[in-house]
Each structure stands twice: as C-alpha cells, then as structure tokens.
Amino acid sequence: MARKKSPGTAGSKAASATVVRRVPMREFSRSLPMSLLRAREAVMRHFRPSLRNHGLTEQQWRILRALASIDAIEVTELAQVAFLLGPSLSRIVRDLEARHLIERRVAKADLRRGVVSISAKGLKLIEAVAPSSEAIYDAITRRYGARKLAELQDMLARSRLVCRSCEWLATSSKRKFA
C-alpha cells in the first residue's frame, strides 16, 4: 500500500510517521487488471530471451503465431486476434513483410482491405522457435502442474466470457453518469 510521509521536521518522530491513504476501492495490488499484468509479466519473462535470440518482439511473435494457425486473415481481424492497435499492427506487418516472414495482398472482395498470411520463411522461423517455446511451457507445466494449468486456462476463458457479458454495465454506467 502506498504510504506518504507526514509533514514534520527532519529527524523527528513525526517525520518518520506515515499516513496511509484510504480510497473507496480495493487495494491496488489486488485489482484484477494488475494481477493479470503481473502474471503475464511473470510468464513472458521466460519467453522474451528466446524471442530476442530469434530477432522477434512479443508482438511480432503473436502475429506469426496467429498466422501460423490459419491460411490468411484480414488485417483488421488480425489486430483483434493478436490484441494490437491498428497503427502498431501496420508497422509490425510492414516490418514482417520486409523480412519476408509474412505475405500481404489485397482482398479480392474489397480492394480497400488487406489480407496477410505467413510465408514459408515465417513458418521456418516458427519451427525454429518452437522447441525453446515448448521447453518453456514444459518447465512451467512441471512447476505449476498440468491440472492447475488447464484449470487456469479454463478460468481465464470463462473470465473473458463473463467480462464480455458485463460490457453492458460499462456502457449503461457511461449513459447514466454522462
């Protein structure tokens, strides 16, 4: 919990006393978004060195992983799948295309839309990263437990569904207090 030094003279007992700020909400360290961010960081800390060794950022890896499991996808849909904002995705797609890891073309149905797919070179890179990625997953599974990890994945999937069904609350609150 954040603490603020109380006003006082240097060296006095008053100067070393602390005041705890109270806010009408759960402790910051117990907020769900912060807990999820800390968990993500704890997991990604293990994957980053391998990605760096292969010249990839986390965002580039997310795009390649998403593309490796499908034939092709519109760029706007890829942004949603990879959880990236449009401007970031545009820059990353341009970089991956320049490295010949992905291929981009215009959608036949709508010439204004772009479609991307992973290239043969991109698939080779996925195959090169896969052993270290799977070794990291194996280590996490051994430490956490296969059953617990599966339960965690299920809980996270359910939380996405629950939070999605609560979106009406956020929009109705905005209308109510606007």
Short mmCIF file of N, CA and C in Angstrom, two decimals:
data_model
loop_
_atom_site.label_atom_id
_atom_site.label_comp_id
_atom_site.label_asym_id
_atom_site.label_seq_id
_atom_site.Cartn_x
_atom_site.Cartn_y
_atom_site.Cartn_z
N MET A 1 0.84 -1.17 0.00
CA MET A 1 0.00 0.00 0.00
C MET A 1 0.88 1.23 0.00
N ALA A 2 0.52 2.25 -0.75
CA ALA A 2 1.32 3.47 -0.82
C ALA A 2 1.25 4.21 0.50
N ARG A 3 2.38 4.71 0.90
CA ARG A 3 2.43 5.46 2.15
C ARG A 3 3.02 6.83 1.85
N LYS A 4 2.54 7.81 2.57
CA LYS A 4 3.00 9.16 2.38
C LYS A 4 3.56 9.65 3.70
N LYS A 5 4.77 10.18 3.66
CA LYS A 5 5.36 10.71 4.89
C LYS A 5 4.54 11.91 5.34
N SER A 6 4.35 11.97 6.65
CA SER A 6 3.61 13.12 7.19
C SER A 6 4.56 14.29 7.33
N PRO A 7 4.01 15.51 7.28
CA PRO A 7 4.88 16.67 7.41
C PRO A 7 5.48 16.70 8.81
N GLY A 8 6.67 17.16 8.90
CA GLY A 8 7.34 17.26 10.19
C GLY A 8 8.76 17.72 9.99
N THR A 9 9.48 17.85 11.06
CA THR A 9 10.85 18.30 10.95
C THR A 9 11.75 17.10 10.72
N ALA A 10 12.82 17.33 10.01
CA ALA A 10 13.77 16.25 9.71
C ALA A 10 14.31 15.66 10.99
N GLY A 11 14.35 14.36 11.07
CA GLY A 11 14.93 13.68 12.21
C GLY A 11 13.97 13.49 13.37
N SER A 12 12.80 14.09 13.33
CA SER A 12 11.86 13.92 14.44
C SER A 12 11.02 12.68 14.23
N LYS A 13 10.36 12.26 15.32
CA LYS A 13 9.48 11.09 15.20
C LYS A 13 8.35 11.37 14.22
N ALA A 14 7.87 12.60 14.18
CA ALA A 14 6.79 12.96 13.27
C ALA A 14 7.22 12.77 11.81
N ALA A 15 8.47 13.01 11.53
CA ALA A 15 8.96 12.88 10.15
C ALA A 15 8.98 11.42 9.71
N SER A 16 9.15 10.49 10.65
CA SER A 16 9.20 9.09 10.26
C SER A 16 7.84 8.41 10.28
N ALA A 17 6.82 9.08 10.84
CA ALA A 17 5.47 8.52 10.86
C ALA A 17 4.92 8.53 9.44
N THR A 18 4.05 7.56 9.14
CA THR A 18 3.45 7.52 7.81
C THR A 18 1.94 7.62 7.91
N VAL A 19 1.36 8.12 6.87
CA VAL A 19 -0.08 8.21 6.77
C VAL A 19 -0.50 7.29 5.64
N VAL A 20 -1.46 6.43 5.90
CA VAL A 20 -1.94 5.52 4.88
C VAL A 20 -3.14 6.17 4.20
N ARG A 21 -3.07 6.28 2.89
CA ARG A 21 -4.20 6.83 2.14
C ARG A 21 -5.25 5.76 1.98
N ARG A 22 -6.47 6.12 2.20
CA ARG A 22 -7.58 5.19 2.03
C ARG A 22 -8.45 5.69 0.86
N VAL A 23 -8.71 4.80 -0.06
CA VAL A 23 -9.61 5.13 -1.17
C VAL A 23 -10.75 4.13 -1.14
N PRO A 24 -11.93 4.53 -1.62
CA PRO A 24 -13.11 3.66 -1.53
C PRO A 24 -13.14 2.57 -2.59
N MET A 25 -12.05 1.83 -2.70
CA MET A 25 -11.99 0.73 -3.65
C MET A 25 -10.96 -0.28 -3.18
N ARG A 26 -10.93 -1.42 -3.82
CA ARG A 26 -10.00 -2.48 -3.42
C ARG A 26 -8.57 -1.99 -3.54
N GLU A 27 -7.69 -2.64 -2.77
CA GLU A 27 -6.27 -2.32 -2.80
C GLU A 27 -5.74 -2.44 -4.22
N PHE A 28 -4.88 -1.53 -4.61
CA PHE A 28 -4.30 -1.52 -5.95
C PHE A 28 -3.66 -2.87 -6.28
N SER A 29 -2.93 -3.42 -5.33
CA SER A 29 -2.24 -4.69 -5.58
C SER A 29 -3.21 -5.85 -5.77
N ARG A 30 -4.46 -5.68 -5.36
CA ARG A 30 -5.47 -6.73 -5.50
C ARG A 30 -6.42 -6.46 -6.67
N SER A 31 -6.14 -5.46 -7.47
CA SER A 31 -7.02 -5.21 -8.62
C SER A 31 -6.78 -6.30 -9.67
N LEU A 32 -7.84 -6.74 -10.29
CA LEU A 32 -7.74 -7.81 -11.28
C LEU A 32 -6.82 -7.45 -12.44
N PRO A 33 -6.94 -6.25 -13.01
CA PRO A 33 -6.02 -5.92 -14.12
C PRO A 33 -4.55 -5.99 -13.70
N MET A 34 -4.23 -5.53 -12.50
CA MET A 34 -2.83 -5.58 -12.05
C MET A 34 -2.39 -7.02 -11.81
N SER A 35 -3.26 -7.83 -11.24
CA SER A 35 -2.91 -9.24 -11.02
C SER A 35 -2.64 -9.95 -12.34
N LEU A 36 -3.47 -9.67 -13.34
CA LEU A 36 -3.28 -10.29 -14.66
C LEU A 36 -2.00 -9.79 -15.32
N LEU A 37 -1.71 -8.49 -15.18
CA LEU A 37 -0.48 -7.95 -15.75
C LEU A 37 0.76 -8.56 -15.08
N ARG A 38 0.72 -8.71 -13.77
CA ARG A 38 1.85 -9.33 -13.07
C ARG A 38 2.03 -10.78 -13.51
N ALA A 39 0.94 -11.50 -13.67
CA ALA A 39 1.02 -12.89 -14.11
C ALA A 39 1.57 -12.96 -15.54
N ARG A 40 1.10 -12.10 -16.40
CA ARG A 40 1.59 -12.06 -17.78
C ARG A 40 3.08 -11.79 -17.80
N GLU A 41 3.51 -10.81 -17.01
CA GLU A 41 4.93 -10.47 -16.96
C GLU A 41 5.76 -11.64 -16.44
N ALA A 42 5.25 -12.33 -15.44
CA ALA A 42 5.98 -13.49 -14.88
C ALA A 42 6.16 -14.57 -15.94
N VAL A 43 5.16 -14.77 -16.78
CA VAL A 43 5.24 -15.79 -17.83
C VAL A 43 6.14 -15.31 -18.97
N MET A 44 5.91 -14.08 -19.43
CA MET A 44 6.67 -13.58 -20.59
C MET A 44 8.15 -13.42 -20.30
N ARG A 45 8.51 -13.23 -19.06
CA ARG A 45 9.92 -13.11 -18.67
C ARG A 45 10.72 -14.34 -19.14
N HIS A 46 10.06 -15.48 -19.21
CA HIS A 46 10.74 -16.71 -19.64
C HIS A 46 10.83 -16.81 -21.17
N PHE A 47 9.88 -16.22 -21.87
CA PHE A 47 9.84 -16.33 -23.33
C PHE A 47 10.67 -15.27 -24.05
N ARG A 48 10.82 -14.11 -23.45
CA ARG A 48 11.50 -13.00 -24.13
C ARG A 48 12.91 -13.32 -24.61
N PRO A 49 13.75 -13.95 -23.78
CA PRO A 49 15.12 -14.23 -24.27
C PRO A 49 15.13 -15.08 -25.55
N SER A 50 14.28 -16.07 -25.62
CA SER A 50 14.20 -16.91 -26.81
C SER A 50 13.74 -16.10 -28.02
N LEU A 51 12.74 -15.26 -27.81
CA LEU A 51 12.25 -14.43 -28.91
C LEU A 51 13.36 -13.49 -29.39
N ARG A 52 14.06 -12.86 -28.43
CA ARG A 52 15.16 -11.96 -28.79
C ARG A 52 16.24 -12.71 -29.58
N ASN A 53 16.56 -13.94 -29.16
CA ASN A 53 17.57 -14.73 -29.86
C ASN A 53 17.18 -14.99 -31.31
N HIS A 54 15.89 -14.96 -31.59
CA HIS A 54 15.41 -15.18 -32.96
C HIS A 54 15.02 -13.87 -33.64
N GLY A 55 15.37 -12.73 -33.03
CA GLY A 55 15.12 -11.43 -33.64
C GLY A 55 13.66 -11.03 -33.67
N LEU A 56 12.90 -11.46 -32.66
CA LEU A 56 11.46 -11.17 -32.63
C LEU A 56 11.07 -10.42 -31.37
N THR A 57 10.07 -9.57 -31.51
CA THR A 57 9.43 -8.94 -30.36
C THR A 57 8.22 -9.79 -29.98
N GLU A 58 7.68 -9.52 -28.81
CA GLU A 58 6.48 -10.24 -28.38
C GLU A 58 5.33 -10.04 -29.37
N GLN A 59 5.16 -8.82 -29.84
CA GLN A 59 4.07 -8.51 -30.76
C GLN A 59 4.25 -9.21 -32.10
N GLN A 60 5.48 -9.23 -32.60
CA GLN A 60 5.76 -9.95 -33.86
C GLN A 60 5.47 -11.43 -33.70
N TRP A 61 5.85 -11.99 -32.55
CA TRP A 61 5.60 -13.40 -32.28
C TRP A 61 4.11 -13.68 -32.24
N ARG A 62 3.33 -12.80 -31.61
CA ARG A 62 1.87 -13.00 -31.55
C ARG A 62 1.29 -13.04 -32.95
N ILE A 63 1.76 -12.17 -33.81
CA ILE A 63 1.25 -12.14 -35.19
C ILE A 63 1.63 -13.42 -35.92
N LEU A 64 2.88 -13.81 -35.83
CA LEU A 64 3.31 -15.04 -36.52
C LEU A 64 2.58 -16.26 -35.99
N ARG A 65 2.40 -16.34 -34.67
CA ARG A 65 1.67 -17.47 -34.08
C ARG A 65 0.24 -17.51 -34.57
N ALA A 66 -0.40 -16.34 -34.62
CA ALA A 66 -1.79 -16.28 -35.10
C ALA A 66 -1.87 -16.71 -36.55
N LEU A 67 -0.94 -16.23 -37.37
CA LEU A 67 -0.95 -16.55 -38.79
C LEU A 67 -0.58 -18.00 -39.06
N ALA A 68 0.22 -18.60 -38.20
CA ALA A 68 0.64 -19.99 -38.40
C ALA A 68 -0.53 -20.96 -38.29
N SER A 69 -1.59 -20.55 -37.62
CA SER A 69 -2.71 -21.47 -37.40
C SER A 69 -3.85 -21.29 -38.41
N ILE A 70 -3.69 -20.36 -39.36
CA ILE A 70 -4.74 -20.11 -40.35
C ILE A 70 -4.09 -19.92 -41.73
N ASP A 71 -4.93 -19.95 -42.76
CA ASP A 71 -4.41 -19.71 -44.11
C ASP A 71 -4.12 -18.23 -44.35
N ALA A 72 -5.12 -17.39 -44.11
CA ALA A 72 -4.98 -15.96 -44.33
C ALA A 72 -6.05 -15.25 -43.50
N ILE A 73 -5.82 -13.96 -43.24
CA ILE A 73 -6.74 -13.20 -42.42
C ILE A 73 -6.67 -11.73 -42.81
N GLU A 74 -7.80 -11.04 -42.72
CA GLU A 74 -7.80 -9.61 -42.98
C GLU A 74 -7.03 -8.91 -41.87
N VAL A 75 -6.37 -7.83 -42.21
CA VAL A 75 -5.53 -7.11 -41.26
C VAL A 75 -6.34 -6.63 -40.06
N THR A 76 -7.55 -6.14 -40.28
CA THR A 76 -8.36 -5.65 -39.16
C THR A 76 -8.72 -6.77 -38.20
N GLU A 77 -8.98 -7.95 -38.74
CA GLU A 77 -9.29 -9.11 -37.89
C GLU A 77 -8.04 -9.58 -37.15
N LEU A 78 -6.90 -9.51 -37.80
CA LEU A 78 -5.63 -9.88 -37.17
C LEU A 78 -5.36 -8.98 -35.96
N ALA A 79 -5.68 -7.70 -36.08
CA ALA A 79 -5.49 -6.77 -34.96
C ALA A 79 -6.28 -7.25 -33.74
N GLN A 80 -7.50 -7.71 -33.96
CA GLN A 80 -8.33 -8.21 -32.86
C GLN A 80 -7.78 -9.51 -32.30
N VAL A 81 -7.39 -10.42 -33.17
CA VAL A 81 -6.89 -11.73 -32.75
C VAL A 81 -5.59 -11.58 -31.95
N ALA A 82 -4.70 -10.69 -32.39
CA ALA A 82 -3.39 -10.53 -31.75
C ALA A 82 -3.41 -9.44 -30.67
N PHE A 83 -4.55 -8.83 -30.42
CA PHE A 83 -4.68 -7.77 -29.42
C PHE A 83 -3.67 -6.65 -29.64
N LEU A 84 -3.69 -6.10 -30.85
CA LEU A 84 -2.82 -4.99 -31.19
C LEU A 84 -3.65 -3.85 -31.76
N LEU A 85 -3.23 -2.64 -31.49
CA LEU A 85 -3.89 -1.47 -32.06
C LEU A 85 -3.50 -1.36 -33.53
N GLY A 86 -4.40 -0.81 -34.33
CA GLY A 86 -4.18 -0.69 -35.76
C GLY A 86 -2.84 -0.08 -36.16
N PRO A 87 -2.48 1.10 -35.60
CA PRO A 87 -1.20 1.71 -36.01
C PRO A 87 0.00 0.82 -35.68
N SER A 88 -0.01 0.16 -34.53
CA SER A 88 1.10 -0.74 -34.18
C SER A 88 1.13 -1.92 -35.14
N LEU A 89 -0.04 -2.48 -35.42
CA LEU A 89 -0.11 -3.62 -36.32
C LEU A 89 0.42 -3.25 -37.71
N SER A 90 0.06 -2.08 -38.20
CA SER A 90 0.52 -1.65 -39.53
C SER A 90 2.04 -1.63 -39.59
N ARG A 91 2.68 -1.08 -38.57
CA ARG A 91 4.13 -1.00 -38.53
C ARG A 91 4.74 -2.41 -38.44
N ILE A 92 4.18 -3.25 -37.59
CA ILE A 92 4.72 -4.61 -37.40
C ILE A 92 4.54 -5.44 -38.67
N VAL A 93 3.38 -5.34 -39.30
CA VAL A 93 3.14 -6.07 -40.56
C VAL A 93 4.13 -5.61 -41.62
N ARG A 94 4.36 -4.32 -41.71
CA ARG A 94 5.32 -3.79 -42.68
C ARG A 94 6.72 -4.38 -42.42
N ASP A 95 7.13 -4.42 -41.14
CA ASP A 95 8.44 -4.98 -40.78
C ASP A 95 8.53 -6.47 -41.11
N LEU A 96 7.50 -7.23 -40.75
CA LEU A 96 7.50 -8.67 -41.02
C LEU A 96 7.47 -8.95 -42.52
N GLU A 97 6.77 -8.12 -43.25
CA GLU A 97 6.73 -8.29 -44.71
C GLU A 97 8.11 -7.98 -45.32
N ALA A 98 8.78 -6.95 -44.81
CA ALA A 98 10.12 -6.60 -45.31
C ALA A 98 11.12 -7.72 -45.02
N ARG A 99 10.90 -8.47 -43.95
CA ARG A 99 11.78 -9.60 -43.60
C ARG A 99 11.31 -10.88 -44.29
N HIS A 100 10.28 -10.79 -45.11
CA HIS A 100 9.71 -11.92 -45.86
C HIS A 100 9.16 -13.02 -44.95
N LEU A 101 8.70 -12.64 -43.76
CA LEU A 101 8.11 -13.60 -42.82
C LEU A 101 6.61 -13.74 -43.03
N ILE A 102 6.01 -12.72 -43.64
CA ILE A 102 4.58 -12.77 -43.98
C ILE A 102 4.40 -12.24 -45.39
N GLU A 103 3.23 -12.51 -45.94
CA GLU A 103 2.88 -12.01 -47.28
C GLU A 103 1.59 -11.24 -47.16
N ARG A 104 1.52 -10.13 -47.86
CA ARG A 104 0.33 -9.29 -47.83
C ARG A 104 -0.21 -9.13 -49.25
N ARG A 105 -1.52 -9.15 -49.34
CA ARG A 105 -2.16 -8.92 -50.64
C ARG A 105 -3.48 -8.19 -50.41
N VAL A 106 -4.09 -7.77 -51.47
CA VAL A 106 -5.37 -7.07 -51.40
C VAL A 106 -6.49 -8.11 -51.43
N ALA A 107 -7.52 -7.88 -50.63
CA ALA A 107 -8.68 -8.79 -50.61
C ALA A 107 -9.41 -8.71 -51.94
N LYS A 108 -9.76 -9.86 -52.50
CA LYS A 108 -10.45 -9.88 -53.79
C LYS A 108 -11.83 -9.24 -53.69
N ALA A 109 -12.52 -9.48 -52.59
CA ALA A 109 -13.89 -8.98 -52.42
C ALA A 109 -13.94 -7.47 -52.19
N ASP A 110 -12.90 -6.91 -51.59
CA ASP A 110 -12.88 -5.49 -51.27
C ASP A 110 -11.44 -4.99 -51.40
N LEU A 111 -11.16 -4.28 -52.46
CA LEU A 111 -9.80 -3.84 -52.76
C LEU A 111 -9.22 -2.89 -51.72
N ARG A 112 -10.07 -2.38 -50.82
CA ARG A 112 -9.58 -1.48 -49.76
C ARG A 112 -9.00 -2.26 -48.58
N ARG A 113 -9.26 -3.54 -48.53
CA ARG A 113 -8.83 -4.35 -47.38
C ARG A 113 -7.59 -5.18 -47.72
N GLY A 114 -6.73 -5.31 -46.70
CA GLY A 114 -5.53 -6.11 -46.86
C GLY A 114 -5.70 -7.47 -46.20
N VAL A 115 -5.08 -8.48 -46.79
CA VAL A 115 -5.10 -9.83 -46.26
C VAL A 115 -3.64 -10.26 -46.08
N VAL A 116 -3.35 -10.88 -44.93
CA VAL A 116 -1.99 -11.33 -44.68
C VAL A 116 -1.98 -12.82 -44.39
N SER A 117 -0.84 -13.43 -44.69
CA SER A 117 -0.63 -14.85 -44.38
C SER A 117 0.85 -15.03 -44.05
N ILE A 118 1.15 -16.12 -43.39
CA ILE A 118 2.55 -16.40 -43.05
C ILE A 118 3.24 -16.99 -44.28
N SER A 119 4.50 -16.64 -44.46
CA SER A 119 5.26 -17.14 -45.61
C SER A 119 5.99 -18.43 -45.21
N ALA A 120 6.61 -19.06 -46.19
CA ALA A 120 7.40 -20.26 -45.90
C ALA A 120 8.55 -19.93 -44.95
N LYS A 121 9.16 -18.76 -45.13
CA LYS A 121 10.25 -18.33 -44.24
C LYS A 121 9.71 -18.08 -42.82
N GLY A 122 8.51 -17.55 -42.73
CA GLY A 122 7.88 -17.34 -41.42
C GLY A 122 7.59 -18.65 -40.71
N LEU A 123 7.12 -19.64 -41.48
CA LEU A 123 6.87 -20.97 -40.91
C LEU A 123 8.17 -21.62 -40.43
N LYS A 124 9.26 -21.41 -41.18
CA LYS A 124 10.56 -21.96 -40.76
C LYS A 124 11.00 -21.31 -39.44
N LEU A 125 10.73 -20.02 -39.30
CA LEU A 125 11.09 -19.33 -38.06
C LEU A 125 10.26 -19.86 -36.90
N ILE A 126 8.97 -20.10 -37.13
CA ILE A 126 8.11 -20.69 -36.10
C ILE A 126 8.69 -22.05 -35.68
N GLU A 127 9.09 -22.85 -36.66
CA GLU A 127 9.68 -24.16 -36.37
C GLU A 127 10.98 -24.04 -35.59
N ALA A 128 11.73 -22.97 -35.83
CA ALA A 128 12.99 -22.77 -35.11
C ALA A 128 12.75 -22.34 -33.66
N VAL A 129 11.72 -21.55 -33.44
CA VAL A 129 11.42 -21.05 -32.09
C VAL A 129 10.66 -22.11 -31.28
N ALA A 130 9.91 -22.95 -31.94
CA ALA A 130 9.02 -23.91 -31.27
C ALA A 130 9.70 -24.76 -30.20
N PRO A 131 10.88 -25.33 -30.44
CA PRO A 131 11.48 -26.19 -29.39
C PRO A 131 11.74 -25.43 -28.08
N SER A 132 12.27 -24.22 -28.16
CA SER A 132 12.52 -23.48 -26.92
C SER A 132 11.21 -23.03 -26.28
N SER A 133 10.25 -22.67 -27.10
CA SER A 133 8.93 -22.28 -26.58
C SER A 133 8.27 -23.45 -25.85
N GLU A 134 8.31 -24.62 -26.46
CA GLU A 134 7.71 -25.80 -25.84
C GLU A 134 8.47 -26.22 -24.58
N ALA A 135 9.80 -26.03 -24.57
CA ALA A 135 10.58 -26.34 -23.37
C ALA A 135 10.17 -25.42 -22.21
N ILE A 136 9.90 -24.17 -22.53
CA ILE A 136 9.45 -23.23 -21.50
C ILE A 136 8.07 -23.65 -20.99
N TYR A 137 7.17 -24.00 -21.90
CA TYR A 137 5.85 -24.50 -21.49
C TYR A 137 5.98 -25.73 -20.61
N ASP A 138 6.87 -26.65 -20.98
CA ASP A 138 7.08 -27.86 -20.19
C ASP A 138 7.56 -27.52 -18.78
N ALA A 139 8.50 -26.57 -18.68
CA ALA A 139 9.02 -26.17 -17.37
C ALA A 139 7.92 -25.53 -16.52
N ILE A 140 7.11 -24.68 -17.13
CA ILE A 140 6.00 -24.04 -16.41
C ILE A 140 5.01 -25.11 -15.96
N THR A 141 4.72 -26.04 -16.83
CA THR A 141 3.78 -27.12 -16.51
C THR A 141 4.29 -27.97 -15.36
N ARG A 142 5.58 -28.29 -15.37
CA ARG A 142 6.16 -29.09 -14.28
C ARG A 142 6.07 -28.35 -12.95
N ARG A 143 6.35 -27.05 -12.97
CA ARG A 143 6.34 -26.29 -11.73
C ARG A 143 4.94 -26.00 -11.23
N TYR A 144 4.03 -25.73 -12.15
CA TYR A 144 2.67 -25.33 -11.77
C TYR A 144 1.74 -26.52 -11.66
N GLY A 145 1.97 -27.51 -12.48
CA GLY A 145 1.11 -28.69 -12.52
C GLY A 145 0.19 -28.64 -13.73
N ALA A 146 0.12 -29.75 -14.45
CA ALA A 146 -0.69 -29.80 -15.67
C ALA A 146 -2.16 -29.52 -15.38
N ARG A 147 -2.68 -30.12 -14.31
CA ARG A 147 -4.10 -29.93 -13.99
C ARG A 147 -4.38 -28.47 -13.61
N LYS A 148 -3.50 -27.89 -12.80
CA LYS A 148 -3.69 -26.49 -12.39
C LYS A 148 -3.59 -25.56 -13.59
N LEU A 149 -2.67 -25.85 -14.49
CA LEU A 149 -2.51 -25.02 -15.68
C LEU A 149 -3.75 -25.10 -16.56
N ALA A 150 -4.30 -26.29 -16.73
CA ALA A 150 -5.53 -26.46 -17.50
C ALA A 150 -6.68 -25.72 -16.83
N GLU A 151 -6.76 -25.81 -15.50
CA GLU A 151 -7.81 -25.09 -14.77
C GLU A 151 -7.65 -23.58 -14.94
N LEU A 152 -6.41 -23.12 -14.89
CA LEU A 152 -6.15 -21.68 -15.07
C LEU A 152 -6.60 -21.24 -16.46
N GLN A 153 -6.26 -22.02 -17.48
CA GLN A 153 -6.69 -21.69 -18.85
C GLN A 153 -8.22 -21.63 -18.92
N ASP A 154 -8.90 -22.60 -18.30
CA ASP A 154 -10.37 -22.62 -18.29
C ASP A 154 -10.93 -21.40 -17.55
N MET A 155 -10.33 -21.07 -16.40
CA MET A 155 -10.80 -19.90 -15.64
C MET A 155 -10.61 -18.62 -16.43
N LEU A 156 -9.48 -18.49 -17.12
CA LEU A 156 -9.25 -17.29 -17.92
C LEU A 156 -10.23 -17.21 -19.08
N ALA A 157 -10.53 -18.34 -19.71
CA ALA A 157 -11.52 -18.35 -20.79
C ALA A 157 -12.90 -17.95 -20.26
N ARG A 158 -13.27 -18.50 -19.11
CA ARG A 158 -14.56 -18.12 -18.50
C ARG A 158 -14.59 -16.65 -18.13
N SER A 159 -13.47 -16.14 -17.61
CA SER A 159 -13.44 -14.73 -17.22
C SER A 159 -13.64 -13.82 -18.43
N ARG A 160 -13.10 -14.20 -19.58
CA ARG A 160 -13.32 -13.41 -20.80
C ARG A 160 -14.81 -13.39 -21.15
N LEU A 161 -15.46 -14.55 -21.04
CA LEU A 161 -16.90 -14.61 -21.34
C LEU A 161 -17.70 -13.78 -20.35
N VAL A 162 -17.38 -13.91 -19.07
CA VAL A 162 -18.10 -13.16 -18.04
C VAL A 162 -17.90 -11.66 -18.24
N CYS A 163 -16.66 -11.26 -18.47
CA CYS A 163 -16.39 -9.83 -18.66
C CYS A 163 -17.05 -9.30 -19.92
N ARG A 164 -17.10 -10.11 -20.96
CA ARG A 164 -17.77 -9.70 -22.19
C ARG A 164 -19.26 -9.51 -21.93
N SER A 165 -19.85 -10.38 -21.12
CA SER A 165 -21.28 -10.26 -20.83
C SER A 165 -21.56 -9.08 -19.90
N CYS A 166 -20.53 -8.56 -19.24
CA CYS A 166 -20.71 -7.39 -18.36
C CYS A 166 -20.48 -6.07 -19.09
N GLU A 167 -20.18 -6.12 -20.38
CA GLU A 167 -19.92 -4.88 -21.11
C GLU A 167 -21.11 -3.94 -21.09
N TRP A 168 -22.32 -4.48 -20.99
CA TRP A 168 -23.49 -3.63 -20.92
C TRP A 168 -23.42 -2.73 -19.69
N LEU A 169 -22.79 -3.20 -18.61
CA LEU A 169 -22.69 -2.42 -17.39
C LEU A 169 -21.86 -1.16 -17.63
N ALA A 170 -20.73 -1.31 -18.30
CA ALA A 170 -19.87 -0.17 -18.58
C ALA A 170 -20.57 0.84 -19.47
N THR A 171 -21.27 0.38 -20.49
CA THR A 171 -21.94 1.32 -21.38
C THR A 171 -23.15 1.95 -20.70
N SER A 172 -23.88 1.21 -19.86
CA SER A 172 -25.03 1.80 -19.18
C SER A 172 -24.57 2.78 -18.11
N SER A 173 -23.40 2.54 -17.47
CA SER A 173 -22.87 3.47 -16.48
C SER A 173 -22.47 4.77 -17.15
N LYS A 174 -21.88 4.68 -18.35
CA LYS A 174 -21.49 5.89 -19.07
C LYS A 174 -22.72 6.73 -19.38
N ARG A 175 -23.79 6.08 -19.82
CA ARG A 175 -25.02 6.82 -20.13
C ARG A 175 -25.63 7.43 -18.88
N LYS A 176 -25.60 6.68 -17.80
CA LYS A 176 -26.22 7.10 -16.55
C LYS A 176 -25.53 8.34 -15.98
N PHE A 177 -24.20 8.39 -16.05
CA PHE A 177 -23.46 9.46 -15.42
C PHE A 177 -22.99 10.53 -16.40
N ALA A 178 -23.32 10.41 -17.66
CA ALA A 178 -22.86 11.39 -18.65
C ALA A 178 -23.65 12.67 -18.58
#
